N, CA, C and O atoms as a GROMACS GRO file, in nm:
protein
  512
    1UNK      N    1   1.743   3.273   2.128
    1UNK     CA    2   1.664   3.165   2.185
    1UNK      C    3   1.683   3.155   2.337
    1UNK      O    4   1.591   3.141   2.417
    2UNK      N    5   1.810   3.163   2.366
    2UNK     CA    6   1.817   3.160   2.535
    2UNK      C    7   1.799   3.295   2.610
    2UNK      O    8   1.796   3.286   2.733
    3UNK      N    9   1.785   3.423   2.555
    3UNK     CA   10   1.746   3.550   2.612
    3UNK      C   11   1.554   3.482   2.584
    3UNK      O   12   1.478   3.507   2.677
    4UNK      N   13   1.514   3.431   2.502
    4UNK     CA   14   1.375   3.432   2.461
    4UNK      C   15   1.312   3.315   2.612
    4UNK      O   16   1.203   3.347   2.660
    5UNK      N   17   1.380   3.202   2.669
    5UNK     CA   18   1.362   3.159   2.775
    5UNK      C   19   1.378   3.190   2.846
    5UNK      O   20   1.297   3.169   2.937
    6UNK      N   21   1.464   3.248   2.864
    6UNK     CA   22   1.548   3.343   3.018
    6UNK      C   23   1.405   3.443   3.028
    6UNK      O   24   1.327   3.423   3.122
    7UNK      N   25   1.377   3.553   2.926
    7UNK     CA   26   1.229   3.582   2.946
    7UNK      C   27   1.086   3.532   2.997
    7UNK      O   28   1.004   3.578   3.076
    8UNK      N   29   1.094   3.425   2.923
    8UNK     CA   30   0.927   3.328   2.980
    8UNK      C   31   0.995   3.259   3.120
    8UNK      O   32   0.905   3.227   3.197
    9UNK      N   33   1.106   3.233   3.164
    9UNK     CA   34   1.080   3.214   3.295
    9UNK      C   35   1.072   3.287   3.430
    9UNK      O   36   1.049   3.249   3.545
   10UNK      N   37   1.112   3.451   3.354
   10UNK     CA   38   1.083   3.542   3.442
   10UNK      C   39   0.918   3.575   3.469
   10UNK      O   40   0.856   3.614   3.568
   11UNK      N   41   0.870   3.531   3.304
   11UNK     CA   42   0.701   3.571   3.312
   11UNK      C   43   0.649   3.438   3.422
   11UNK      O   44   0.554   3.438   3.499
   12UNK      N   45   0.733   3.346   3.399
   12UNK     CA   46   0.652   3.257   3.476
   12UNK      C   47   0.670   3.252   3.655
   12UNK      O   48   0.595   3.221   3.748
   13UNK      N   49   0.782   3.290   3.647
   13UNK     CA   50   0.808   3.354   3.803
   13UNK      C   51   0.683   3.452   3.881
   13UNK      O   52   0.630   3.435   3.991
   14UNK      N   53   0.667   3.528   3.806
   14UNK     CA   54   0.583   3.638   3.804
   14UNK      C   55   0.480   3.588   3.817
   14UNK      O   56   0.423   3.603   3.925
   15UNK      N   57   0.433   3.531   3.740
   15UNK     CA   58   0.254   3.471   3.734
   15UNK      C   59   0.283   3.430   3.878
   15UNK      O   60   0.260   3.501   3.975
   16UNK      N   61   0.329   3.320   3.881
   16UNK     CA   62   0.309   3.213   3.985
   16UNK      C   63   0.331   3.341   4.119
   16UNK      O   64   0.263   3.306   4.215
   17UNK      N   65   0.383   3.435   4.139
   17UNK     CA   66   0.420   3.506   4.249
   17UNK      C   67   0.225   3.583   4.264
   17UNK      O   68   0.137   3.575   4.350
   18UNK      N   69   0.237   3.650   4.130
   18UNK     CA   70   0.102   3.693   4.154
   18UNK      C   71  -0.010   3.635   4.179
   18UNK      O   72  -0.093   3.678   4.260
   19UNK      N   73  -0.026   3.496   4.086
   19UNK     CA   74  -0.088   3.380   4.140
   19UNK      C   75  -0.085   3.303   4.317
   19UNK      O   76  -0.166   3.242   4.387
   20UNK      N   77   0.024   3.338   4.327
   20UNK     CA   78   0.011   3.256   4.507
   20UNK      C   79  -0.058   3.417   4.623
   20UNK      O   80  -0.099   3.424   4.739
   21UNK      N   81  -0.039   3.506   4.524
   21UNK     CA   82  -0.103   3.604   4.670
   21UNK      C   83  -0.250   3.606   4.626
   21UNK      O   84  -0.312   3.689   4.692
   22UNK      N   85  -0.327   3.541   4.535
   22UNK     CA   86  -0.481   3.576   4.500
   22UNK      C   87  -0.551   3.421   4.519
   22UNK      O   88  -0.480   3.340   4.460
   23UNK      N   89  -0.626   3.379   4.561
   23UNK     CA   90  -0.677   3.269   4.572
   23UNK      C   91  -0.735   3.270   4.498
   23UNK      O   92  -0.720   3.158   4.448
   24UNK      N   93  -0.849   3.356   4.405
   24UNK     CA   94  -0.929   3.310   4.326
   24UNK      C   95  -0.787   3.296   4.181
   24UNK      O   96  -0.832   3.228   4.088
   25UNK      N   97  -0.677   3.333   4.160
   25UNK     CA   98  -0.629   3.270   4.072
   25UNK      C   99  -0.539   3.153   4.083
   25UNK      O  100  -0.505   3.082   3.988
   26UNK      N  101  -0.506   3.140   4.197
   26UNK     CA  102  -0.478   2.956   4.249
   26UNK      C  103  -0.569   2.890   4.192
   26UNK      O  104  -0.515   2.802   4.124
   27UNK      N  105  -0.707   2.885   4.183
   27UNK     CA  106  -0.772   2.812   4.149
   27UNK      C  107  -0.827   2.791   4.048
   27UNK      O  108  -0.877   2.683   4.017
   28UNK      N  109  -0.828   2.902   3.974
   28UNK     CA  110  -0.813   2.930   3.787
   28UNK      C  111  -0.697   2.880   3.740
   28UNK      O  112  -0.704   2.862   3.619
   29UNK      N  113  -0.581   2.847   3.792
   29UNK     CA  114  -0.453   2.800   3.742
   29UNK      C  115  -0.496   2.655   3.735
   29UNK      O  116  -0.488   2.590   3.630
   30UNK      N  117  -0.560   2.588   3.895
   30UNK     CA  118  -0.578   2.462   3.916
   30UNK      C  119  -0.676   2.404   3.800
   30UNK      O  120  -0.653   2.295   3.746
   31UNK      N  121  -0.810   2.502   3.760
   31UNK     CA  122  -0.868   2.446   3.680
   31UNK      C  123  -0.832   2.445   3.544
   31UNK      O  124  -0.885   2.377   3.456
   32UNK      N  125  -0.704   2.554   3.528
   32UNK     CA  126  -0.688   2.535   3.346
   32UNK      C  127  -0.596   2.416   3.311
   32UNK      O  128  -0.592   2.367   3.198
   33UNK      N  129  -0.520   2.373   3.418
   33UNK     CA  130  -0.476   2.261   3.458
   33UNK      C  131  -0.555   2.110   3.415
   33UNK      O  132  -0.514   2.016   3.347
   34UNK      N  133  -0.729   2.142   3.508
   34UNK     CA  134  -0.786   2.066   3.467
   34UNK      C  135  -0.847   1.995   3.336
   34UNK      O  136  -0.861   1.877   3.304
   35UNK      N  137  -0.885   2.145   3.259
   35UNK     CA  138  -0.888   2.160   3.107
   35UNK      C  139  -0.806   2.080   3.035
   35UNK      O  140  -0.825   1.993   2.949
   36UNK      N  141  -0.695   2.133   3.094
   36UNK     CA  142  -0.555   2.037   2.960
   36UNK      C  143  -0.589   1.900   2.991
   36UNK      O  144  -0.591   1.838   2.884
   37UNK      N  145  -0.610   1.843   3.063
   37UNK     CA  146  -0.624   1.711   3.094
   37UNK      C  147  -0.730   1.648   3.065
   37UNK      O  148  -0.727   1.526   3.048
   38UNK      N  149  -0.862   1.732   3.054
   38UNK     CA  150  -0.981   1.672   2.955
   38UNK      C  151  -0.971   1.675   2.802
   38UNK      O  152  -1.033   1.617   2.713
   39UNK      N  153  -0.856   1.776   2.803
   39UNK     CA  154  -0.871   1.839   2.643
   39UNK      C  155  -0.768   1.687   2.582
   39UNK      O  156  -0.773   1.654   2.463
   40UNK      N  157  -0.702   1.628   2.658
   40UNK     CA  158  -0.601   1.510   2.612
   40UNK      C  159  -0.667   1.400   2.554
   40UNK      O  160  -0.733   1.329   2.631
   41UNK      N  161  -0.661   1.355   2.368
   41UNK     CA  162  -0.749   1.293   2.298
   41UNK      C  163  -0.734   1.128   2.381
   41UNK      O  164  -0.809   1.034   2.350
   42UNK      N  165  -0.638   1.119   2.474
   42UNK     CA  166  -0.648   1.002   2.525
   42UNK      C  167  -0.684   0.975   2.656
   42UNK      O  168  -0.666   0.871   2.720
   43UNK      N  169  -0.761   1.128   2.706
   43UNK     CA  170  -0.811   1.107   2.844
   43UNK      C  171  -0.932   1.006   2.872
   43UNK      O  172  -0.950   0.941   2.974
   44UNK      N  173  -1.012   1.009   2.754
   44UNK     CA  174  -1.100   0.941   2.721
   44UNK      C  175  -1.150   0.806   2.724
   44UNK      O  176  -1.246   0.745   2.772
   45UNK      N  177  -1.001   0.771   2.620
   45UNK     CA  178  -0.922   0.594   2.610
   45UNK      C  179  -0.900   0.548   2.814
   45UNK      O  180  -0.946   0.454   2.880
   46UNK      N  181  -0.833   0.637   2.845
   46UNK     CA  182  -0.758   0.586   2.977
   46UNK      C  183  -0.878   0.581   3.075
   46UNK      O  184  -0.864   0.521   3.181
   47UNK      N  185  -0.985   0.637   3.046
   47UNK     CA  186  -1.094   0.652   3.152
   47UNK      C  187  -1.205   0.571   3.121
   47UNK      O  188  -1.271   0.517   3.209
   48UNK      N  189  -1.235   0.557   2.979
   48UNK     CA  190  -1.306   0.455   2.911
   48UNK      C  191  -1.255   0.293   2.925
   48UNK      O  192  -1.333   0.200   2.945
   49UNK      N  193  -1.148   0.281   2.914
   49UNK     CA  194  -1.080   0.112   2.900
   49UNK      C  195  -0.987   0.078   2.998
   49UNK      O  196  -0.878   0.100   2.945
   50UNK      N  197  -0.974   0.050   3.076
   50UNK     CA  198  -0.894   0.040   3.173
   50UNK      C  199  -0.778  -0.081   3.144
   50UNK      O  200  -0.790  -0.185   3.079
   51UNK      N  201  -0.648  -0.019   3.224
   51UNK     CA  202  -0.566  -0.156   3.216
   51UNK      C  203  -0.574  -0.254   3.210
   51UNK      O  204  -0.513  -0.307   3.118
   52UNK      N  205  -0.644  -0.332   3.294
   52UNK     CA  206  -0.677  -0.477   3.224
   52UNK      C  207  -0.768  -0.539   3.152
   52UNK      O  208  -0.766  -0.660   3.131
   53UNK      N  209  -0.858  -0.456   3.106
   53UNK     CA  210  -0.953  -0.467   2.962
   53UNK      C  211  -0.818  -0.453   2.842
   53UNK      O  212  -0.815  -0.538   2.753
   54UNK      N  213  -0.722  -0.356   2.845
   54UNK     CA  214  -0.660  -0.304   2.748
   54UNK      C  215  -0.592  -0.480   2.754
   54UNK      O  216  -0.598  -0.551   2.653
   55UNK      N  217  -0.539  -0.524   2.867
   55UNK     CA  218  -0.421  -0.618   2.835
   55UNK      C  219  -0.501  -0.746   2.805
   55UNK      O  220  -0.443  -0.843   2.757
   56UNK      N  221  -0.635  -0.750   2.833
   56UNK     CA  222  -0.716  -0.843   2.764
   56UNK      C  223  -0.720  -0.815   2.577
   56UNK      O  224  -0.685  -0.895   2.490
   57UNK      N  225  -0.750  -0.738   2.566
   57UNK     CA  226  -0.768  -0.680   2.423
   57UNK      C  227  -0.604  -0.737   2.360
   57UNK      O  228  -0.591  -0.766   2.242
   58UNK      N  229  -0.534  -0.742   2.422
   58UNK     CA  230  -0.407  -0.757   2.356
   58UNK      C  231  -0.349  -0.919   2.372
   58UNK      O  232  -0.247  -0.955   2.312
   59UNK      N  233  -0.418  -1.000   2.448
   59UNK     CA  234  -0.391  -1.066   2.493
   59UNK      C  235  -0.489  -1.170   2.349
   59UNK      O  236  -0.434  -1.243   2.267
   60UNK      N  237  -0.626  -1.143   2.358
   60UNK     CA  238  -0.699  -1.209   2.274
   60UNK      C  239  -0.664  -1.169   2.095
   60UNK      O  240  -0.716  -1.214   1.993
   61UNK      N  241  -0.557  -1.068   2.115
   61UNK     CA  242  -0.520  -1.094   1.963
   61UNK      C  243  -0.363  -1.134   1.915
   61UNK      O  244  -0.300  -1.124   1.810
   62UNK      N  245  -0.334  -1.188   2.053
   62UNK     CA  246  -0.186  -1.241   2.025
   62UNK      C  247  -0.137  -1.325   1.903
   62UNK      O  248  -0.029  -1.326   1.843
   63UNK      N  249  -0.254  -1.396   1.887
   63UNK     CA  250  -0.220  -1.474   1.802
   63UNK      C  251  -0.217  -1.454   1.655
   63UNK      O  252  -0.182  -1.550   1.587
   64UNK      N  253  -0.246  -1.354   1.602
   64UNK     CA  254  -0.233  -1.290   1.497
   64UNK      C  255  -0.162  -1.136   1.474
   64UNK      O  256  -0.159  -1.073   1.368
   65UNK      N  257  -0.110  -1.099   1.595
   65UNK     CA  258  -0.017  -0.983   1.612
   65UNK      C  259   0.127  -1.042   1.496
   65UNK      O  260   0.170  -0.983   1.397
   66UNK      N  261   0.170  -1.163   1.551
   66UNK     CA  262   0.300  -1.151   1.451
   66UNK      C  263   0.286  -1.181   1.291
   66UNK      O  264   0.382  -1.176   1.214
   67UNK      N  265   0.138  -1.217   1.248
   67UNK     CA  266   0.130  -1.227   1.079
   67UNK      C  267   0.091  -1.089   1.097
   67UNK      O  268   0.060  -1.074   0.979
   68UNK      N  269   0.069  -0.987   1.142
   68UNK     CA  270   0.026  -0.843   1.106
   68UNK      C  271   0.161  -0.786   1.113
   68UNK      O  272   0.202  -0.708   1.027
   69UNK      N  273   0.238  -0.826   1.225
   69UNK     CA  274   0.381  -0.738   1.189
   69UNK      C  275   0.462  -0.813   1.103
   69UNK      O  276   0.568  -0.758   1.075
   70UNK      N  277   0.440  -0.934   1.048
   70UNK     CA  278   0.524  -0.987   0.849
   70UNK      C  279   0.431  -0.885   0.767
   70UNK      O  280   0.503  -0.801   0.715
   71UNK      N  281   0.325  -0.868   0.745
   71UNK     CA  282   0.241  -0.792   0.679
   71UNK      C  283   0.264  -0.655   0.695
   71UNK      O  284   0.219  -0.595   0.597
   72UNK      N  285   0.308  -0.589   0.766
   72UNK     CA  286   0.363  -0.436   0.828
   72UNK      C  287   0.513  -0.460   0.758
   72UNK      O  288   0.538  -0.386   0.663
   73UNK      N  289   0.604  -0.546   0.793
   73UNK     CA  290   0.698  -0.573   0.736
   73UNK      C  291   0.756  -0.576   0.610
   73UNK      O  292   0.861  -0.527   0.570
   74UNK      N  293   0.618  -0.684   0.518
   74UNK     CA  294   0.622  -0.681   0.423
   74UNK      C  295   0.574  -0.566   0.316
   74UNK      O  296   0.612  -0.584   0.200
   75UNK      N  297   0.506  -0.470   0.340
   75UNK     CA  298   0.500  -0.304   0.326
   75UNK      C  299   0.584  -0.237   0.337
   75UNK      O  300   0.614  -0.140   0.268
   76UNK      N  301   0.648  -0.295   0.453
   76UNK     CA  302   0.782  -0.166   0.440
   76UNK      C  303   0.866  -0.200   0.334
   76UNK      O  304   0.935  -0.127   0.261
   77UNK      N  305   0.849  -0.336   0.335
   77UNK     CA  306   0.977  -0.368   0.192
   77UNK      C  307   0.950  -0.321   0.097
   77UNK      O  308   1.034  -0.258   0.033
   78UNK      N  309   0.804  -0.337   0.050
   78UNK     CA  310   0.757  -0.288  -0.062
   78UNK      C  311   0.740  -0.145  -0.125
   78UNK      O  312   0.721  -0.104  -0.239
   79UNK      N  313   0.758  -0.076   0.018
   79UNK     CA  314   0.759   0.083   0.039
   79UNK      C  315   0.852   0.126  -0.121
   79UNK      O  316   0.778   0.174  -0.206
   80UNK      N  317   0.938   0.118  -0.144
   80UNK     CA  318   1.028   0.154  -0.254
   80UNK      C  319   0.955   0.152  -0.330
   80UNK      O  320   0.931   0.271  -0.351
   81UNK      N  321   0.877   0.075  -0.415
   81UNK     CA  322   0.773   0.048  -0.508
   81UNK      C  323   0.650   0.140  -0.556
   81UNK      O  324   0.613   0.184  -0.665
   82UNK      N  325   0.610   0.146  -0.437
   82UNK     CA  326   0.480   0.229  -0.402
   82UNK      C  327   0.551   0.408  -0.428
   82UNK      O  328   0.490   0.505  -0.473
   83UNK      N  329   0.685   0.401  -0.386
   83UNK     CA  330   0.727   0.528  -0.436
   83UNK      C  331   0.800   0.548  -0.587
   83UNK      O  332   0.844   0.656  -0.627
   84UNK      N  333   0.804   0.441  -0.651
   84UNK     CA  334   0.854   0.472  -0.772
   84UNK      C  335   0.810   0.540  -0.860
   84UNK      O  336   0.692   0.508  -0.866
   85UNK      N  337   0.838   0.646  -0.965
   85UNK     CA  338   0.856   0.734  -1.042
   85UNK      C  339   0.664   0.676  -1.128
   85UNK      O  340   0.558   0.727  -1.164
   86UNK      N  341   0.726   0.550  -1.119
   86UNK     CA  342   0.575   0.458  -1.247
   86UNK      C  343   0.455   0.511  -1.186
   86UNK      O  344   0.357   0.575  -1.224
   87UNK      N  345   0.508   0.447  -1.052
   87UNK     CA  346   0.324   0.460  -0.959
   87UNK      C  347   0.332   0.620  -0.958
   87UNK      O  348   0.235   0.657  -1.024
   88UNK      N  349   0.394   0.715  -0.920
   88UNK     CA  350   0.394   0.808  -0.895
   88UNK      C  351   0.334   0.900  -0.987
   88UNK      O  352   0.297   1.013  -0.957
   89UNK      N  353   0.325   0.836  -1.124
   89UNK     CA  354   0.277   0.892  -1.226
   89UNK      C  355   0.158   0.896  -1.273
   89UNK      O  356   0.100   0.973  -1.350
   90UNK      N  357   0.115   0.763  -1.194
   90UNK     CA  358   0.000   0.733  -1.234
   90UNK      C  359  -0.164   0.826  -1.227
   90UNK      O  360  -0.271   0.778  -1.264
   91UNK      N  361  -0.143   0.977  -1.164
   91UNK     CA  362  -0.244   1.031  -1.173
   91UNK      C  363  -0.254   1.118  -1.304
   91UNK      O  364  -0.355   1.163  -1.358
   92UNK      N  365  -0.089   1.130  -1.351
   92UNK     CA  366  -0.084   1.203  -1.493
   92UNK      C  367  -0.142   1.129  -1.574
   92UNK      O  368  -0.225   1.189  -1.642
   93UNK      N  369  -0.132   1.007  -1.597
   93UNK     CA  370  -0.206   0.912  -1.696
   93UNK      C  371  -0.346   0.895  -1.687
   93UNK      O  372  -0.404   0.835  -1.778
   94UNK      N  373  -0.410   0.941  -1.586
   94UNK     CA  374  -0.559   0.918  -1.571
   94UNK      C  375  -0.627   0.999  -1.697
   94UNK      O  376  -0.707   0.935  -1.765
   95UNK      N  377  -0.605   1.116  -1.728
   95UNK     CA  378  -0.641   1.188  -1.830
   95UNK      C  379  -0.630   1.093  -1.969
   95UNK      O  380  -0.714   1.056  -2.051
   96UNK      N  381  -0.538   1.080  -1.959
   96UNK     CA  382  -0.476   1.006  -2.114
   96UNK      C  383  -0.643   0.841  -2.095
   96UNK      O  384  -0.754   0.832  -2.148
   97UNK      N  385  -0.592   0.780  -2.028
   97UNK     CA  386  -0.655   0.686  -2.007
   97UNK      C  387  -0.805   0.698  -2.020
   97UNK      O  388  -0.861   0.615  -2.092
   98UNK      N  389  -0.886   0.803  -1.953
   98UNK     CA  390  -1.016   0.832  -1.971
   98UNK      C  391  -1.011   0.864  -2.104
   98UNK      O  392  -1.062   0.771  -2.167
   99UNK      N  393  -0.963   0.978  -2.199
   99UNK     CA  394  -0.946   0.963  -2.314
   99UNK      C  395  -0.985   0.805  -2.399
   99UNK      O  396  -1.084   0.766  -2.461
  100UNK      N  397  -0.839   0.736  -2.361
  100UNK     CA  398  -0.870   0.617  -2.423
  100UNK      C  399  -1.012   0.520  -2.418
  100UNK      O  400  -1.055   0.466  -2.519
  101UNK      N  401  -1.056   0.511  -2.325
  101UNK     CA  402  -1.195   0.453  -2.275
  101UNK      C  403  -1.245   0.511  -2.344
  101UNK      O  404  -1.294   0.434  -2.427
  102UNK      N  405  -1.282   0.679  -2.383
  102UNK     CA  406  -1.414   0.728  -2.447
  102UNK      C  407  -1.375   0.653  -2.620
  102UNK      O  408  -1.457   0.576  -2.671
  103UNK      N  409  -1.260   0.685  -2.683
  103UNK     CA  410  -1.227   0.615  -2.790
  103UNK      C  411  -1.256   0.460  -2.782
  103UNK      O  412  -1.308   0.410  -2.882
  104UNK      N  413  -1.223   0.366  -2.660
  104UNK     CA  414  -1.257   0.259  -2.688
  104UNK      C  415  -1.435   0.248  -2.735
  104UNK      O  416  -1.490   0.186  -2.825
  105UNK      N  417  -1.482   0.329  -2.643
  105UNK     CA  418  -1.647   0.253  -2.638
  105UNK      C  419  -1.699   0.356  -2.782
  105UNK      O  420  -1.798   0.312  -2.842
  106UNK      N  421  -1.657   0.445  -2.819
  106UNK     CA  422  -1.667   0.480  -2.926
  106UNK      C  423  -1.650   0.342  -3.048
  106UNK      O  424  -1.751   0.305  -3.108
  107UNK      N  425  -1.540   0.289  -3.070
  107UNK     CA  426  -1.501   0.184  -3.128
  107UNK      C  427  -1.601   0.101  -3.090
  107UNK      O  428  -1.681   0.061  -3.174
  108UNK      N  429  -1.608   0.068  -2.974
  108UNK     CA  430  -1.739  -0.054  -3.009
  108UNK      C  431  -1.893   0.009  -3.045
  108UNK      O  432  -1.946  -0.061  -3.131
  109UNK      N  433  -1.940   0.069  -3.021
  109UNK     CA  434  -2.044   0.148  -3.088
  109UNK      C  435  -2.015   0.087  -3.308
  109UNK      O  436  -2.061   0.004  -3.386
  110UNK      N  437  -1.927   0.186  -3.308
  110UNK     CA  438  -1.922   0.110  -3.439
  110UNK      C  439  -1.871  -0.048  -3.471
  110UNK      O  440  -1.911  -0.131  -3.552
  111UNK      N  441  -1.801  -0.050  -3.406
  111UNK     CA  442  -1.812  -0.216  -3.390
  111UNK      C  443  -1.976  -0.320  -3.404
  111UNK      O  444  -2.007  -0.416  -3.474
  112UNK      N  445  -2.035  -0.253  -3.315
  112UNK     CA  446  -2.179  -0.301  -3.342
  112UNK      C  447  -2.261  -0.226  -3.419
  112UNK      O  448  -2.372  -0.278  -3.420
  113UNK      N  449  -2.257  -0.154  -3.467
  113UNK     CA  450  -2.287  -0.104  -3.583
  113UNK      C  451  -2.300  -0.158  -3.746
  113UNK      O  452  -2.388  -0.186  -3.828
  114UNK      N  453  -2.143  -0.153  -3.734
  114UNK     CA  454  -2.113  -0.243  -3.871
  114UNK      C  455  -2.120  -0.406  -3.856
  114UNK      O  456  -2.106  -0.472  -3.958
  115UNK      N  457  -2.146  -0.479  -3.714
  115UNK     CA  458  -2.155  -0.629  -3.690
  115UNK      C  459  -2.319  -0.627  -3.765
  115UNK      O  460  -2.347  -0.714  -3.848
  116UNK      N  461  -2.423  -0.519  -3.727
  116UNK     CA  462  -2.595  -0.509  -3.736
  116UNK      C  463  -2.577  -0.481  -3.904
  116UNK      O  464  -2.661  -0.553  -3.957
  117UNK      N  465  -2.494  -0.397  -4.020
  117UNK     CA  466  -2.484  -0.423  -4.099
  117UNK      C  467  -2.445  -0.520  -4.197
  117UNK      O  468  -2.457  -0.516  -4.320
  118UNK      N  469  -2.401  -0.600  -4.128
  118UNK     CA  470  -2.295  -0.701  -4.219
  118UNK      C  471  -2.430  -0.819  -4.203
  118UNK      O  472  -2.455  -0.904  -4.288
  119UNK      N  473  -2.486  -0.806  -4.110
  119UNK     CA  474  -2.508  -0.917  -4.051
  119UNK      C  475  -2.703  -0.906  -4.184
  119UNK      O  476  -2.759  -1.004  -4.234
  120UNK      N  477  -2.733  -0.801  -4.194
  120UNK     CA  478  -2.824  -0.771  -4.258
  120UNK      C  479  -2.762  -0.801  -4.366
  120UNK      O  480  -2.770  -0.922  -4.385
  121UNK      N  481  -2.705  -0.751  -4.442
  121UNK     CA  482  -2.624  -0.780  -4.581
  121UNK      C  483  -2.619  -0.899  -4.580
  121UNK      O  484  -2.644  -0.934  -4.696
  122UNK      N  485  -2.601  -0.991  -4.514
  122UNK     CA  486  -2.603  -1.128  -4.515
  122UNK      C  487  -2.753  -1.187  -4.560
  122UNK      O  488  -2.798  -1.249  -4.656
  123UNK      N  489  -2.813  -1.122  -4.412
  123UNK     CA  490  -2.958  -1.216  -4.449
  123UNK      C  491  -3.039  -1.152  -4.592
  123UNK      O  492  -3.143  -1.196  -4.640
  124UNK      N  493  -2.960  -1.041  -4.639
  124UNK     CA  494  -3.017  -1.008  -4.785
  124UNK      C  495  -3.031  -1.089  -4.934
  124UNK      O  496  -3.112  -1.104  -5.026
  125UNK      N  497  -2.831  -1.150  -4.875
  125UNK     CA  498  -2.798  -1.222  -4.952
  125UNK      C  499  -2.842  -1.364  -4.958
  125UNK      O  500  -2.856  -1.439  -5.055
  126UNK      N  501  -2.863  -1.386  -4.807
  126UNK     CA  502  -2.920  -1.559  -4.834
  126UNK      C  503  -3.051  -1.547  -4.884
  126UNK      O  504  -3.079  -1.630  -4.971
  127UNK      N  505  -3.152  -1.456  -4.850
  127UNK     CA  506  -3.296  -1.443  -4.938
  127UNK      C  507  -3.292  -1.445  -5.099
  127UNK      O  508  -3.395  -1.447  -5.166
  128UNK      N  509  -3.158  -1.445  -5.160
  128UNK     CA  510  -3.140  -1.406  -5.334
  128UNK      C  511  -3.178  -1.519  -5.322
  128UNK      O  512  -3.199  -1.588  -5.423
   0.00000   0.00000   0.00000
Protein backbone atom coordinates (compact mmCIF):
# COMPACT_ATOMS: atom_id res chain seq x y z
CA UNK A 1 0.00 0.00 0.00
CA UNK A 2 2.74 2.56 0.73
CA UNK A 3 5.09 1.49 -2.37
CA UNK A 4 1.38 1.73 -4.27
CA UNK A 5 1.31 5.72 -3.08
CA UNK A 6 4.82 6.38 -3.13
CA UNK A 7 4.00 5.42 -6.98
CA UNK A 8 0.86 7.70 -7.75
CA UNK A 9 2.75 10.51 -6.28
CA UNK A 10 5.54 10.13 -8.52
CA UNK A 11 2.77 9.87 -11.45
CA UNK A 12 1.44 12.89 -10.08
CA UNK A 13 4.70 14.76 -9.94
CA UNK A 14 5.09 13.95 -13.44
CA UNK A 15 1.76 15.01 -14.82
CA UNK A 16 1.86 18.23 -13.12
CA UNK A 17 5.70 18.72 -14.47
CA UNK A 18 4.45 17.83 -17.94
CA UNK A 19 1.36 19.72 -17.42
CA UNK A 20 3.14 23.13 -16.37
CA UNK A 21 5.44 23.09 -19.65
CA UNK A 22 2.13 22.76 -22.15
CA UNK A 23 -0.51 25.35 -21.81
CA UNK A 24 -3.06 23.73 -23.67
CA UNK A 25 -2.86 21.05 -20.78
CA UNK A 26 -2.94 23.67 -17.89
CA UNK A 27 -6.09 24.28 -19.10
CA UNK A 28 -7.54 20.79 -19.67
CA UNK A 29 -6.44 20.14 -16.03
CA UNK A 30 -8.30 23.56 -15.10
CA UNK A 31 -11.37 22.39 -16.91
CA UNK A 32 -11.54 18.71 -15.63
CA UNK A 33 -11.36 20.45 -12.44
CA UNK A 34 -14.32 22.26 -13.60
CA UNK A 35 -16.27 19.05 -14.49
CA UNK A 36 -15.83 17.58 -10.96
CA UNK A 37 -17.51 20.46 -9.62
CA UNK A 38 -20.58 20.39 -11.93
CA UNK A 39 -20.58 16.69 -11.71
CA UNK A 40 -21.15 17.36 -7.54
CA UNK A 41 -25.01 16.16 -6.89
CA UNK A 42 -24.97 19.22 -4.59
CA UNK A 43 -23.60 21.79 -6.92
CA UNK A 44 -26.96 22.30 -7.93
CA UNK A 45 -28.61 22.62 -4.24
CA UNK A 46 -25.74 25.30 -3.43
CA UNK A 47 -26.39 27.30 -6.65
CA UNK A 48 -30.12 26.78 -6.71
CA UNK A 49 -30.92 27.79 -2.81
CA UNK A 50 -28.80 29.95 -1.30
CA UNK A 51 -27.82 30.44 2.38
CA UNK A 52 -30.38 32.35 3.54
CA UNK A 53 -33.35 30.81 1.71
CA UNK A 54 -31.77 27.49 3.23
CA UNK A 55 -31.80 29.14 6.91
CA UNK A 56 -35.29 30.39 6.16
CA UNK A 57 -36.42 26.88 5.20
CA UNK A 58 -35.11 25.78 8.54
CA UNK A 59 -36.16 28.39 10.42
CA UNK A 60 -40.01 28.03 9.25
CA UNK A 61 -39.91 24.42 10.32
CA UNK A 62 -38.50 24.81 13.72
CA UNK A 63 -41.30 24.17 15.22
CA UNK A 64 -41.88 20.76 14.38
CA UNK A 65 -38.14 19.68 13.95
CA UNK A 66 -38.14 18.35 17.65
CA UNK A 67 -41.58 16.05 17.33
CA UNK A 68 -39.73 14.66 14.09
CA UNK A 69 -36.55 13.94 16.03
CA UNK A 70 -39.03 11.95 19.15
CA UNK A 71 -40.42 10.30 15.98
CA UNK A 72 -36.75 9.50 14.49
CA UNK A 73 -36.09 8.55 18.04
CA UNK A 74 -38.86 6.65 18.55
CA UNK A 75 -37.81 4.32 15.38
CA UNK A 76 -34.70 3.88 16.52
CA UNK A 77 -36.09 2.30 19.62
CA UNK A 78 -38.26 0.34 17.77
CA UNK A 79 -35.46 -0.63 15.32
CA UNK A 80 -35.00 -4.10 17.33
CA UNK A 81 -38.49 -5.06 16.39
CA UNK A 82 -38.57 -4.32 12.86
CA UNK A 83 -35.48 -6.68 12.92
CA UNK A 84 -36.86 -9.54 14.70
CA UNK A 85 -36.70 -13.08 13.43
CA UNK A 86 -41.12 -12.74 13.29
CA UNK A 87 -41.05 -9.70 10.97
CA UNK A 88 -38.19 -11.04 9.23
CA UNK A 89 -40.14 -13.93 8.25
CA UNK A 90 -42.78 -12.51 7.14
CA UNK A 91 -42.09 -12.84 3.31
CA UNK A 92 -41.81 -16.76 3.90
CA UNK A 93 -45.37 -16.73 5.06
CA UNK A 94 -46.76 -14.83 2.15
CA UNK A 95 -46.98 -18.10 0.18
CA UNK A 96 -48.62 -20.00 2.96
CA UNK A 97 -51.05 -17.10 3.47
CA UNK A 98 -52.11 -16.59 -0.27
CA UNK A 99 -52.73 -20.27 -0.10
CA UNK A 100 -54.95 -19.69 2.81
CA UNK A 101 -57.08 -16.84 1.15
CA UNK A 102 -57.63 -19.06 -2.03
CA UNK A 103 -59.03 -21.85 0.58
CA UNK A 104 -60.82 -19.18 2.45
CA UNK A 105 -62.90 -17.75 -0.57
CA UNK A 106 -63.17 -21.21 -1.76
CA UNK A 107 -65.05 -21.88 1.64
CA UNK A 108 -67.27 -19.13 1.16
CA UNK A 109 -68.28 -20.00 -2.34
CA UNK A 110 -69.65 -23.06 -0.69
CA UNK A 111 -70.72 -21.33 2.13
CA UNK A 112 -73.14 -19.59 -0.21
CA UNK A 113 -73.87 -22.29 -1.96
CA UNK A 114 -75.22 -24.46 0.64
CA UNK A 115 -76.84 -20.96 2.50
CA UNK A 116 -78.96 -20.82 -1.56
CA UNK A 117 -79.71 -24.55 -0.76
CA UNK A 118 -80.92 -24.68 2.59
CA UNK A 119 -82.59 -21.68 2.09
CA UNK A 120 -84.68 -23.33 -0.97
CA UNK A 121 -85.27 -26.49 1.06
CA UNK A 122 -86.91 -24.29 3.31
CA UNK A 123 -89.18 -22.41 1.05
CA UNK A 124 -90.06 -26.08 -0.25
CA UNK A 125 -90.95 -27.00 3.00
CA UNK A 126 -93.09 -24.06 4.02
CA UNK A 127 -95.16 -24.54 0.55
CA UNK A 128 -96.12 -28.42 2.05
Amino acid sequence: PLQVADELVKVQVALSSIAGKRERIKILFKKIEDVIKYLDPQYIDRMAVPDAMKLQFILAEEQVIPSRAALLEQVKNLQPILDSASILAVPDHAAKLQRLSQIHIQQQEQRQDLTDSVKTLLEDYNKM
